[in-house]
XYZ file of C-alpha atoms in Angstrom:
688
model
C -74.693 -33.777 -102.389
C -75.103 -37.498 -104.158
C -71.706 -37.106 -106.356
C -69.629 -35.610 -103.873
C -69.852 -37.416 -101.291
C -67.798 -40.554 -100.555
C -69.153 -43.609 -101.638
C -68.295 -44.791 -98.387
C -70.281 -42.270 -96.711
C -72.924 -42.621 -98.682
C -73.804 -46.064 -98.403
C -73.141 -45.705 -94.540
C -75.885 -43.188 -94.101
C -77.988 -44.556 -96.562
C -77.429 -48.382 -94.759
C -78.326 -46.395 -91.189
C -81.666 -44.492 -92.121
C -82.332 -48.447 -93.607
C -81.893 -50.397 -90.356
C -84.497 -47.813 -88.634
C -87.134 -50.107 -86.641
C -85.117 -53.403 -88.360
C -83.577 -54.991 -84.961
C -81.051 -57.648 -85.476
C -80.752 -57.448 -88.876
C -77.741 -55.463 -89.841
C -75.858 -58.655 -91.485
C -78.549 -59.023 -93.565
C -79.650 -55.587 -94.709
C -76.140 -54.855 -95.496
C -75.115 -57.830 -97.406
C -78.387 -57.629 -98.994
C -77.367 -53.700 -100.112
C -74.107 -55.221 -100.966
C -75.677 -57.755 -103.485
C -77.931 -55.581 -105.027
C -75.206 -52.982 -106.315
C -73.108 -56.129 -106.984
C -75.883 -56.909 -109.236
C -76.022 -59.721 -107.511
C -78.821 -62.328 -105.508
C -79.111 -63.728 -101.541
C -80.396 -66.399 -100.016
C -82.193 -65.844 -96.363
C -82.473 -69.147 -94.180
C -85.381 -68.542 -91.640
C -88.252 -69.466 -90.132
C -91.422 -67.198 -91.585
C -91.237 -63.749 -89.192
C -88.269 -63.021 -89.577
C -88.879 -60.047 -91.307
C -87.246 -61.137 -94.396
C -89.799 -59.526 -96.454
C -88.810 -56.148 -94.676
C -85.462 -56.373 -95.419
C -86.629 -56.522 -99.307
C -88.510 -53.456 -98.602
C -85.786 -51.696 -97.202
C -83.476 -52.868 -100.281
C -85.637 -51.261 -102.342
C -85.665 -47.945 -101.083
C -81.899 -47.423 -101.671
C -82.594 -47.189 -104.977
C -84.334 -44.413 -107.534
C -85.813 -44.598 -110.476
C -84.691 -42.968 -113.783
C -87.481 -40.243 -114.784
C -90.191 -39.988 -112.439
C -91.626 -43.565 -112.285
C -90.660 -45.499 -108.991
C -88.675 -48.316 -108.236
C -90.312 -51.317 -109.654
C -90.671 -54.091 -107.107
C -92.219 -57.538 -106.996
C -92.852 -59.922 -104.139
C -94.524 -63.013 -103.728
C -94.606 -65.720 -101.437
C -94.704 -69.258 -103.044
C -95.834 -72.469 -102.505
C -96.536 -76.522 -103.908
C -100.146 -74.576 -105.549
C -98.035 -71.132 -107.312
C -98.342 -71.098 -111.101
C -95.887 -69.456 -113.388
C -98.961 -66.595 -113.949
C -98.474 -65.511 -109.921
C -95.244 -64.741 -111.117
C -94.283 -63.527 -114.449
C -97.797 -62.703 -115.319
C -101.236 -64.053 -117.058
C -101.712 -65.237 -120.773
C -102.445 -62.135 -122.851
C -105.978 -63.907 -124.246
C -105.853 -60.779 -126.595
C -102.650 -62.602 -127.902
C -103.879 -65.892 -128.342
C -106.763 -64.748 -130.119
C -104.826 -62.731 -132.457
C -106.253 -59.077 -131.780
C -102.382 -58.173 -130.522
C -99.787 -55.661 -132.215
C -98.665 -58.015 -134.973
C -102.314 -59.439 -135.541
C -101.364 -62.784 -135.128
C -102.106 -65.239 -132.263
C -99.392 -66.173 -130.188
C -98.514 -67.006 -126.630
C -97.707 -64.204 -124.714
C -97.611 -62.845 -121.230
C -98.773 -59.864 -119.379
C -95.556 -58.945 -117.187
C -96.838 -55.031 -116.150
C -96.181 -55.310 -112.313
C -94.315 -59.155 -112.434
C -91.162 -60.529 -111.962
C -90.102 -59.937 -115.907
C -90.303 -55.675 -115.069
C -88.920 -55.884 -111.467
C -85.901 -54.087 -110.254
C -85.888 -55.866 -106.966
C -87.508 -59.084 -106.522
C -88.717 -60.984 -103.267
C -89.399 -64.471 -103.435
C -90.449 -65.887 -99.850
C -90.599 -70.103 -99.824
C -88.381 -70.144 -102.943
C -88.023 -73.658 -102.907
C -91.828 -74.932 -102.605
C -92.201 -73.592 -106.305
C -92.850 -75.449 -109.201
C -90.128 -76.587 -112.139
C -91.720 -74.656 -114.077
C -91.271 -71.306 -112.250
C -87.633 -72.621 -110.888
C -86.400 -73.149 -114.207
C -87.725 -69.406 -115.814
C -86.065 -67.917 -113.037
C -82.725 -69.893 -113.842
C -82.648 -67.996 -117.159
C -83.771 -64.858 -115.550
C -80.803 -64.419 -113.226
C -78.448 -65.888 -115.472
C -78.937 -63.574 -118.399
C -81.411 -61.039 -117.089
C -83.856 -62.298 -119.815
C -87.505 -63.477 -119.941
C -88.421 -65.119 -122.987
C -92.223 -64.306 -123.535
C -93.608 -66.071 -125.832
C -91.365 -65.545 -129.070
C -90.139 -62.451 -127.873
C -86.952 -62.242 -125.529
C -87.898 -59.303 -123.260
C -84.654 -57.662 -121.063
C -85.559 -57.652 -117.147
C -84.338 -54.446 -115.168
C -83.880 -57.184 -112.393
C -81.218 -55.774 -110.059
C -81.219 -58.113 -107.455
C -83.405 -60.700 -106.434
C -83.446 -61.559 -102.687
C -84.935 -65.468 -102.041
C -85.975 -66.412 -98.622
C -87.127 -70.341 -96.986
C -87.299 -72.485 -94.115
C -85.797 -74.568 -95.603
C -82.429 -75.584 -97.809
C -83.535 -77.211 -101.364
C -84.145 -80.696 -101.212
C -81.707 -83.333 -102.811
C -82.775 -84.959 -106.320
C -85.334 -82.205 -107.517
C -82.729 -80.522 -109.694
C -82.364 -77.027 -107.319
C -78.471 -76.818 -107.457
C -78.503 -74.605 -110.428
C -80.675 -72.133 -109.486
C -79.279 -72.446 -105.748
C -76.073 -72.233 -107.151
C -76.641 -68.476 -108.655
C -77.506 -66.857 -104.902
C -73.681 -65.516 -104.426
C -74.527 -64.812 -100.587
C -76.443 -67.300 -98.342
C -77.411 -65.815 -94.913
C -79.073 -68.037 -91.593
C -81.308 -65.145 -90.040
C -82.992 -65.685 -86.733
C -85.602 -63.900 -84.173
C -84.357 -61.267 -82.098
C -83.052 -62.061 -79.117
C -82.169 -59.377 -76.639
C -85.105 -58.797 -74.901
C -84.675 -54.911 -75.190
C -84.733 -54.903 -78.948
C -87.979 -57.502 -78.630
C -90.162 -55.352 -76.848
C -88.990 -52.135 -78.612
C -89.827 -53.860 -82.079
C -93.677 -55.068 -80.400
C -94.320 -51.914 -79.033
C -92.684 -49.573 -82.020
C -95.148 -48.277 -84.692
C -96.226 -49.461 -87.702
C -96.282 -46.925 -89.918
C -95.197 -47.185 -92.921
C -91.174 -46.682 -93.343
C -90.201 -43.839 -95.655
C -86.880 -41.859 -95.866
C -86.430 -38.585 -95.658
C -86.109 -36.353 -98.752
C -82.495 -35.161 -97.806
C -81.765 -39.305 -97.357
C -83.268 -39.919 -100.831
C -80.490 -37.737 -102.230
C -78.218 -40.417 -101.806
C -80.360 -42.969 -103.375
C -78.334 -44.807 -105.841
C -79.473 -44.237 -109.611
C -79.691 -46.559 -112.517
C -76.584 -44.376 -114.120
C -74.823 -44.633 -110.509
C -74.862 -48.175 -111.264
C -73.693 -48.380 -114.708
C -70.880 -45.839 -113.856
C -70.119 -48.139 -110.549
C -70.321 -51.216 -112.391
C -66.594 -50.423 -115.207
C -65.227 -49.006 -112.115
C -65.561 -52.629 -109.447
C -64.547 -54.093 -112.770
C -61.124 -52.488 -112.557
C -60.730 -53.229 -108.682
C -57.587 -55.198 -108.081
C -57.086 -58.406 -105.889
C -54.161 -57.908 -103.189
C -51.154 -60.176 -102.987
C -52.965 -60.943 -99.490
C -56.743 -61.793 -100.601
C -54.995 -63.793 -103.406
C -53.552 -65.293 -100.827
C -56.504 -66.306 -98.672
C -58.794 -66.966 -101.338
C -56.257 -70.133 -102.611
C -55.940 -71.042 -99.233
C -59.783 -71.479 -98.516
C -59.798 -73.573 -101.982
C -56.721 -76.057 -100.801
C -58.766 -75.955 -97.671
C -61.880 -76.977 -98.926
C -60.112 -79.702 -100.984
C -58.500 -81.378 -97.746
C -62.269 -80.665 -96.566
C -63.498 -83.092 -99.136
C -60.877 -85.724 -98.724
C -61.463 -86.134 -95.305
C -65.522 -86.946 -96.292
C -67.002 -90.808 -95.609
C -68.558 -92.188 -98.196
C -71.689 -91.445 -96.899
C -71.403 -88.014 -96.164
C -70.231 -87.649 -99.983
C -73.743 -89.215 -100.570
C -75.288 -86.805 -98.820
C -74.536 -83.997 -100.613
C -71.749 -82.885 -98.127
C -68.593 -82.377 -100.265
C -67.765 -78.809 -100.790
C -68.343 -77.678 -104.606
C -67.256 -74.084 -105.523
C -67.018 -73.907 -109.486
C -65.191 -70.972 -111.326
C -68.029 -69.256 -112.207
C -69.518 -69.079 -108.587
C -65.542 -68.138 -107.250
C -65.629 -65.390 -109.877
C -69.099 -63.848 -108.516
C -67.586 -64.169 -104.961
C -65.011 -61.863 -106.460
C -67.075 -59.458 -108.080
C -68.704 -59.356 -104.086
C -65.196 -58.564 -102.689
C -64.785 -55.996 -105.704
C -67.719 -54.260 -104.894
C -67.254 -53.842 -100.651
C -63.504 -52.751 -101.487
C -65.032 -49.515 -104.515
C -67.964 -48.537 -102.138
C -65.112 -48.466 -99.461
C -63.530 -46.367 -101.392
C -60.676 -48.058 -102.293
C -59.028 -49.905 -105.463
C -57.394 -53.058 -104.121
C -59.732 -55.947 -102.159
C -58.397 -56.070 -98.725
C -58.242 -59.118 -95.925
C -61.023 -57.544 -94.735
C -63.155 -58.282 -97.880
C -62.175 -61.359 -97.963
C -64.445 -62.110 -94.629
C -68.045 -62.202 -97.318
C -66.280 -65.426 -98.690
C -67.558 -67.054 -95.329
C -71.251 -66.486 -96.470
C -70.728 -67.508 -100.004
C -69.047 -70.753 -99.890
C -71.489 -73.442 -98.150
C -74.589 -75.744 -99.656
C -75.753 -77.118 -96.284
C -76.084 -76.925 -92.726
C -73.037 -78.526 -91.749
C -71.346 -77.123 -94.040
C -72.404 -73.321 -93.032
C -70.878 -74.383 -89.277
C -67.500 -74.879 -90.806
C -66.963 -71.926 -93.077
C -66.594 -69.602 -90.710
C -63.867 -71.532 -88.954
C -61.956 -71.948 -92.184
C -62.272 -68.534 -94.011
C -61.217 -67.381 -90.666
C -58.072 -70.095 -89.917
C -56.903 -68.725 -93.388
C -57.198 -64.861 -93.059
C -55.375 -65.072 -89.177
C -52.421 -67.337 -91.608
C -52.432 -64.728 -94.271
C -53.751 -61.823 -91.799
C -50.731 -59.252 -90.915
C -47.565 -59.961 -90.899
C -44.504 -58.183 -88.791
C -40.707 -58.581 -88.388
C -39.826 -58.241 -84.549
C -36.754 -58.571 -82.961
C -38.258 -61.236 -81.026
C -35.342 -63.511 -81.445
C -32.036 -61.383 -80.748
C -34.265 -60.540 -77.413
C -34.654 -63.640 -76.592
C -30.509 -64.202 -77.088
C -30.423 -60.721 -75.062
C -32.162 -62.139 -72.346
C -29.994 -65.656 -72.466
C -26.831 -63.595 -71.996
C -28.458 -60.950 -69.444
C -29.541 -64.312 -67.288
C -25.804 -65.618 -67.519
C -24.701 -61.768 -66.516
C -26.714 -61.960 -63.561
C -25.379 -64.984 -62.659
C -21.931 -63.942 -62.792
C -22.012 -60.678 -61.651
C -24.964 -61.753 -58.595
C -24.491 -65.096 -57.315
C -21.894 -67.455 -56.138
C -21.819 -71.089 -56.333
C -21.727 -72.527 -52.730
C -20.309 -76.087 -51.738
C -21.680 -77.805 -49.182
C -19.820 -80.460 -47.709
C -20.995 -84.119 -47.198
C -23.283 -84.530 -44.723
C -24.023 -87.730 -42.456
C -26.816 -89.837 -44.079
C -29.789 -90.232 -41.409
C -33.053 -92.032 -41.450
C -35.731 -92.325 -39.015
C -36.504 -96.081 -37.340
C -39.017 -96.919 -34.759
C -39.603 -93.005 -34.347
C -35.643 -92.830 -33.654
C -33.225 -90.959 -35.740
C -30.501 -93.065 -36.619
C -26.770 -93.212 -38.624
C -27.049 -95.398 -41.872
C -23.704 -97.210 -41.571
C -22.035 -99.856 -42.860
C -20.369 -102.353 -40.348
C -16.921 -102.802 -40.414
C -15.488 -106.343 -41.938
C -19.297 -106.481 -43.569
C -21.294 -104.750 -46.904
C -23.872 -105.106 -44.556
C -25.737 -101.554 -43.504
C -26.755 -101.039 -39.433
C -28.509 -98.284 -38.100
C -27.464 -96.590 -34.675
C -29.329 -93.968 -33.062
C -28.118 -90.001 -33.041
C -28.990 -89.285 -29.715
C -29.693 -91.658 -26.480
C -31.816 -94.392 -27.770
C -35.383 -95.791 -25.822
C -34.364 -99.049 -25.118
C -31.997 -98.198 -22.515
C -33.435 -94.974 -20.494
C -31.359 -95.604 -17.312
C -27.980 -94.711 -19.280
C -26.826 -92.965 -22.093
C -26.087 -95.948 -23.972
C -27.730 -95.488 -27.981
C -29.338 -98.353 -29.600
C -27.811 -100.368 -32.582
C -30.623 -101.947 -35.266
C -28.995 -104.763 -37.767
C -29.347 -104.710 -41.279
C -33.029 -105.759 -40.912
C -33.699 -102.328 -39.281
C -35.105 -104.873 -36.143
C -33.520 -103.756 -32.748
C -30.008 -105.564 -32.083
C -28.437 -104.135 -28.962
C -27.946 -100.918 -27.065
C -24.280 -99.778 -25.930
C -22.091 -97.059 -25.050
C -21.323 -94.484 -27.757
C -18.108 -93.063 -29.481
C -17.780 -90.757 -32.972
C -14.946 -89.472 -34.728
C -15.427 -87.890 -37.935
C -16.894 -90.245 -40.110
C -16.656 -93.869 -37.813
C -18.577 -94.565 -34.878
C -17.679 -97.065 -31.906
C -20.985 -98.504 -30.177
C -20.901 -102.338 -29.780
C -19.593 -102.797 -33.283
C -17.226 -100.666 -35.469
C -19.443 -98.888 -38.100
C -18.505 -96.282 -40.758
C -21.135 -93.747 -41.020
C -22.842 -93.542 -45.019
C -22.817 -89.619 -46.458
C -24.822 -87.730 -48.459
C -23.434 -86.438 -51.558
C -21.473 -83.304 -51.602
C -24.510 -80.497 -53.324
C -23.738 -77.457 -54.672
C -25.961 -74.142 -55.234
C -26.304 -70.744 -56.354
C -26.573 -67.969 -53.686
C -26.811 -64.472 -53.632
C -23.886 -62.603 -52.794
C -24.227 -60.379 -49.778
C -23.509 -56.438 -50.511
C -24.465 -53.750 -47.784
C -27.388 -51.777 -48.467
C -25.457 -48.815 -50.367
C -23.467 -51.091 -52.277
C -26.537 -53.299 -53.172
C -28.171 -50.332 -54.076
C -26.238 -48.187 -56.230
C -25.039 -51.815 -58.095
C -28.073 -52.566 -59.029
C -29.192 -49.052 -60.278
C -25.769 -49.659 -62.489
C -26.292 -53.091 -63.555
C -30.177 -51.875 -64.787
C -28.692 -48.999 -66.329
C -26.275 -51.065 -68.310
C -27.667 -54.341 -68.935
C -31.355 -54.572 -67.822
C -33.119 -51.231 -69.248
C -31.550 -51.596 -72.809
C -33.750 -54.652 -73.055
C -36.428 -53.263 -71.679
C -36.539 -50.052 -73.667
C -36.098 -52.116 -77.024
C -39.191 -54.614 -76.112
C -41.513 -51.930 -75.011
C -39.894 -49.962 -78.770
C -41.134 -52.705 -80.429
C -44.451 -53.470 -78.464
C -45.766 -49.904 -79.126
C -44.115 -49.920 -82.847
C -47.102 -53.276 -82.844
C -49.400 -51.544 -81.538
C -49.250 -48.341 -83.484
C -49.132 -50.656 -87.128
C -52.090 -52.152 -85.276
C -54.189 -49.648 -84.892
C -52.908 -47.644 -88.444
C -53.300 -51.086 -90.302
C -57.283 -51.496 -88.599
C -58.637 -48.087 -89.911
C -59.659 -49.063 -93.131
C -60.479 -52.637 -91.657
C -63.046 -51.192 -89.238
C -64.369 -49.275 -91.486
C -65.508 -51.663 -93.732
C -69.692 -51.259 -94.209
C -69.969 -54.819 -94.975
C -67.777 -57.265 -93.492
C -68.207 -58.760 -90.096
C -66.040 -57.036 -87.410
C -65.578 -59.832 -85.087
C -62.875 -60.542 -88.122
C -60.920 -57.854 -86.921
C -59.344 -60.325 -84.098
C -57.863 -63.037 -87.131
C -56.685 -59.827 -89.079
C -54.532 -58.592 -86.278
C -53.619 -62.364 -85.350
C -50.218 -61.986 -85.899
C -49.658 -59.291 -84.754
C -51.626 -59.799 -81.581
C -48.958 -63.191 -81.445
C -45.766 -61.319 -81.876
C -46.815 -58.420 -78.586
C -47.581 -61.618 -76.734
C -44.238 -63.114 -77.437
C -42.707 -59.058 -76.650
C -45.246 -59.449 -73.399
C -43.524 -62.863 -72.330
C -40.131 -61.701 -72.625
C -40.642 -59.123 -70.911
C -42.031 -61.233 -67.734
C -38.819 -63.560 -68.172
C -36.815 -60.468 -67.591
C -38.361 -59.527 -65.296
C -37.874 -62.469 -63.338
C -34.246 -62.320 -63.414
C -34.140 -58.996 -62.798
C -35.982 -59.712 -59.492
C -33.799 -62.526 -58.624
C -31.092 -59.793 -57.961
C -33.222 -56.601 -57.274
C -34.219 -55.388 -54.096
C -36.065 -52.224 -53.817
C -36.504 -52.148 -49.546
C -32.938 -51.297 -49.255
C -31.477 -48.432 -46.576
C -28.895 -46.601 -48.844
C -27.662 -43.704 -46.559
C -24.322 -42.846 -47.264
C -21.850 -43.059 -44.048
C -18.203 -41.385 -43.474
C -15.887 -43.671 -44.978
C -18.220 -45.041 -48.105
C -16.041 -44.680 -51.485
C -17.600 -44.098 -54.777
C -16.332 -45.543 -58.194
C -16.375 -43.915 -61.379
C -19.801 -45.805 -62.418
C -21.049 -44.485 -59.218
C -21.395 -47.799 -57.411
C -20.722 -47.410 -53.982
C -19.152 -49.737 -51.270
C -19.121 -49.323 -47.179
C -16.030 -48.525 -45.621
C -16.341 -52.138 -44.269
C -16.633 -53.712 -47.821
C -13.182 -51.371 -48.917
C -10.936 -54.444 -48.161
C -12.735 -56.672 -50.366
C -12.784 -54.691 -54.024
C -10.347 -55.637 -56.392
C -7.470 -54.247 -57.520
C -9.590 -52.701 -60.669
C -12.474 -51.425 -58.968
C -9.488 -49.564 -56.363
C -8.298 -47.935 -59.438
C -11.540 -46.799 -60.001
C -12.572 -44.981 -57.149
C -13.114 -40.976 -57.842
C -14.151 -40.188 -53.971
C -14.722 -41.155 -50.815
C -17.483 -39.809 -48.540
C -16.466 -37.198 -46.182
C -20.091 -35.760 -44.731
C -22.928 -37.899 -44.584
C -26.234 -35.862 -42.920
C -28.673 -34.277 -44.798
C -26.578 -33.519 -47.246
C -23.804 -36.102 -48.346
C -20.303 -34.631 -49.369
C -17.895 -36.937 -51.444
C -14.265 -35.835 -51.584
C -11.999 -36.344 -54.178
C -9.216 -38.317 -53.539
C -6.904 -37.264 -56.172
C -4.574 -34.062 -54.659
C -2.856 -31.131 -56.466
C -0.582 -28.310 -55.167
C -1.887 -24.957 -57.139
C -1.893 -21.028 -56.865
C -4.755 -19.528 -55.729
C -6.374 -18.359 -58.955
C -5.805 -21.828 -60.358
C -8.257 -23.159 -57.918
C -11.114 -22.597 -59.791
C -10.928 -24.176 -63.259
C -9.189 -27.073 -61.759
C -12.111 -27.788 -60.055
C -14.186 -26.877 -62.677
C -12.848 -29.561 -64.878
C -11.706 -32.176 -62.001
C -14.559 -33.870 -63.575
C -13.563 -34.546 -67.281
C -12.200 -37.553 -67.147
C -15.244 -39.352 -65.122
C -18.322 -40.446 -67.159
C -20.976 -37.653 -67.527
C -23.264 -38.652 -64.595
C -20.673 -38.265 -62.256
C -18.570 -35.490 -63.885
C -20.850 -32.404 -62.255
C -20.696 -29.950 -59.854
C -17.281 -30.699 -58.379
C -15.873 -27.441 -56.077
C -13.042 -26.400 -53.418
C -14.798 -26.995 -50.379
C -15.565 -24.211 -48.271
C -14.523 -23.030 -44.346
C -17.790 -24.840 -43.011
C -17.182 -28.551 -45.392
C -13.530 -28.396 -44.056
C -14.615 -28.322 -40.718
C -16.915 -31.338 -41.241
C -14.261 -32.895 -42.897
C -11.624 -32.757 -40.439
C -13.918 -33.797 -37.773
C -14.831 -37.300 -39.610
C -10.820 -37.467 -40.677
C -10.149 -40.723 -38.566
C -12.619 -42.551 -40.682
C -11.487 -40.715 -44.377
C -7.888 -41.781 -43.262
C -8.963 -45.729 -42.784
C -11.142 -45.361 -46.096
C -8.428 -44.406 -47.774
C -5.463 -46.053 -46.298
C -7.595 -49.506 -47.061
C -7.269 -47.846 -51.157
C -3.651 -48.212 -50.642
C -3.548 -43.977 -51.010
C -0.531 -43.955 -48.596
C -0.255 -40.252 -46.214
C -3.923 -40.301 -44.523
C -6.088 -37.741 -46.261
C -5.978 -34.933 -43.409
C -2.333 -34.537 -41.613
C -1.736 -31.913 -38.846
C 0.504 -29.894 -41.958
C -2.181 -30.293 -45.221
C -3.316 -27.326 -46.124
C -6.915 -26.270 -48.284
C -8.129 -23.652 -50.173
C -11.918 -22.247 -50.142
C -13.708 -18.978 -51.207
C -16.677 -18.193 -49.624
C -17.399 -15.282 -51.871
C -16.041 -15.920 -55.087
C -12.422 -14.206 -56.253
C -13.314 -11.759 -53.549
C -12.257 -13.280 -50.596
C -9.935 -16.132 -49.652
C -8.419 -18.111 -46.890
C -6.354 -21.128 -46.014
C -6.552 -23.621 -43.002
C -3.893 -25.526 -41.116
C -5.402 -28.637 -39.498
C -3.460 -28.774 -35.857
C -3.841 -30.391 -32.922
C -4.694 -26.974 -31.198
C -8.116 -26.637 -33.959
C -8.420 -24.400 -36.953
C -6.210 -21.703 -38.598
C -7.205 -19.026 -41.180
C -5.329 -17.177 -43.150
C -6.762 -14.668 -45.935
C -3.916 -14.033 -48.297
C -3.454 -15.622 -51.950
C 0.306 -15.933 -52.179
C 0.475 -19.491 -51.549
C 0.615 -22.342 -53.255
C -2.270 -24.606 -51.580
C -2.498 -28.478 -51.384
C -6.126 -28.895 -52.890
C -8.783 -31.490 -52.965
C -12.212 -30.800 -54.554
C -15.761 -32.013 -53.212
C -19.323 -33.136 -54.657
C -22.533 -33.005 -53.239
C -23.212 -36.592 -53.640
C -27.104 -37.347 -53.803
C -28.765 -40.408 -53.694
C -27.457 -43.160 -56.542
């Protein structure tokens, strides 16, 4: 089973099983498991009682021993009184007395069940240990070797997990050992109340994997094979860019530090050896996610690898997130072209739907003494005086107007006469003027013209831009979803980084959505959704479907008149429009003529033309006055329905035919085909 299942699925199932009963420790567990498979070391920073040792014991169960043995696990709590014997084993007294295999006196430790023979080790409160212990640990981590007397002993250590409630103290020579812990993670107590009570009330029995899950445990043979495959994993161009960006940013951060901060050890110091091990962590993540290339989500793991102090730990999330965001999923969009088209659309709206209205200069009027007054220039001077617009309050017995001098002080009341800009009131004055102004006003249309024009305008200018915006947004969302599949599947990275990875896509989508809002604002300037759009007899319809009321026909341009294809002849439950073209045809040519009447018209308006039947002819005749008026206004001579005009129709296809002669006495029917008929076609015209 373990040989056939994908790495991702195998590790996922194993990780989920190991996390049972571990509350709010998923991040710690997945990073510890990743570190162990990569053959590196991890450091947990947290107070006692945070389940750090439980995490280590769970990681042990991810592995299985060769043969019938078990995975060797070593755990100890260090303090200032701990001795090397507590970690590496007691000194062999027999060997000291020469009773060993060599028969010579030698200094040798008994390492059975101690760290030098462990597969997984957990050292709690590591920084409290003595230099003798820490120096030996450095050799074990670096070389996986233990110098036991005169012999060098291979150490099978897969991973060292260490913990402390503090960071290593300065000036104790701990920097080299601290540097060997590639992943560093703060770990805390349970925060969620439900999880807390689940933990305190949960079973205290020893955790053990089921037999089915044990089949997925990782063997030494697996690790050996994986090592070669992990080495073959490549860095993608994106991941290289992110690593380069992070290195540059760390340099910038160091340059901004004060001398005191530098002295306190706040400089980021990531050496080449550490970067090599960081990259191995990234490659291991990619491999276990069934990829042959490191992707952007793997790069999130760098966050756990580049901090040394508490202050740095608070900075690295922003540094890594920003660098991933800047080098994240990119895209090309048509946003610039769309914005240009929106500008063109705006200009088209101004041109087609608005007109410049100039308001002439107006008299300048201000309020003085609670009275509206003309602001004037007194003739013969440059002084500004003021005359009340209406009857002044200082002389209530007649219609005199009040006059105020240039200091806005009441001067007198007198008779008033205003001619254009000149006022005669005790003196002669010229009224000052407000400047003439211009502004845009929407052109006025009938409802039917407004509705059909805006629909036609939308189709030609608005909808193509909206459709392109929607197409672009959909493409970006599809790309985001597709590209996010491997990111979401990542077993080890923090999924919160998905937002950073897709930030450029999200920004592109937002720009397109903003463009749509801008476009909609222009659209709303002319679009009216509440219109009474029923046709009336005499309304005309142009080739593009635009309609104008019979009252608006006189305002059509010559070009618009040339494009009129029909005039509304019946307007009730069904609207029929009659074509303005007339043709004289034999009966057997009528059907073909009606069929192809609209061939020269745009597709939307070419269909459903037919010769009117008897009932329709009668309705058309009743509305002849309005129709004649409309066609005459269009410049079509002779009117529409004269007493001598002949029409043709078929009620039953080719089987029966009649033509009708309209005269002042009414309607006369004839049923013969040996006539030449004067024909106009009609069509049912639904609301446009």
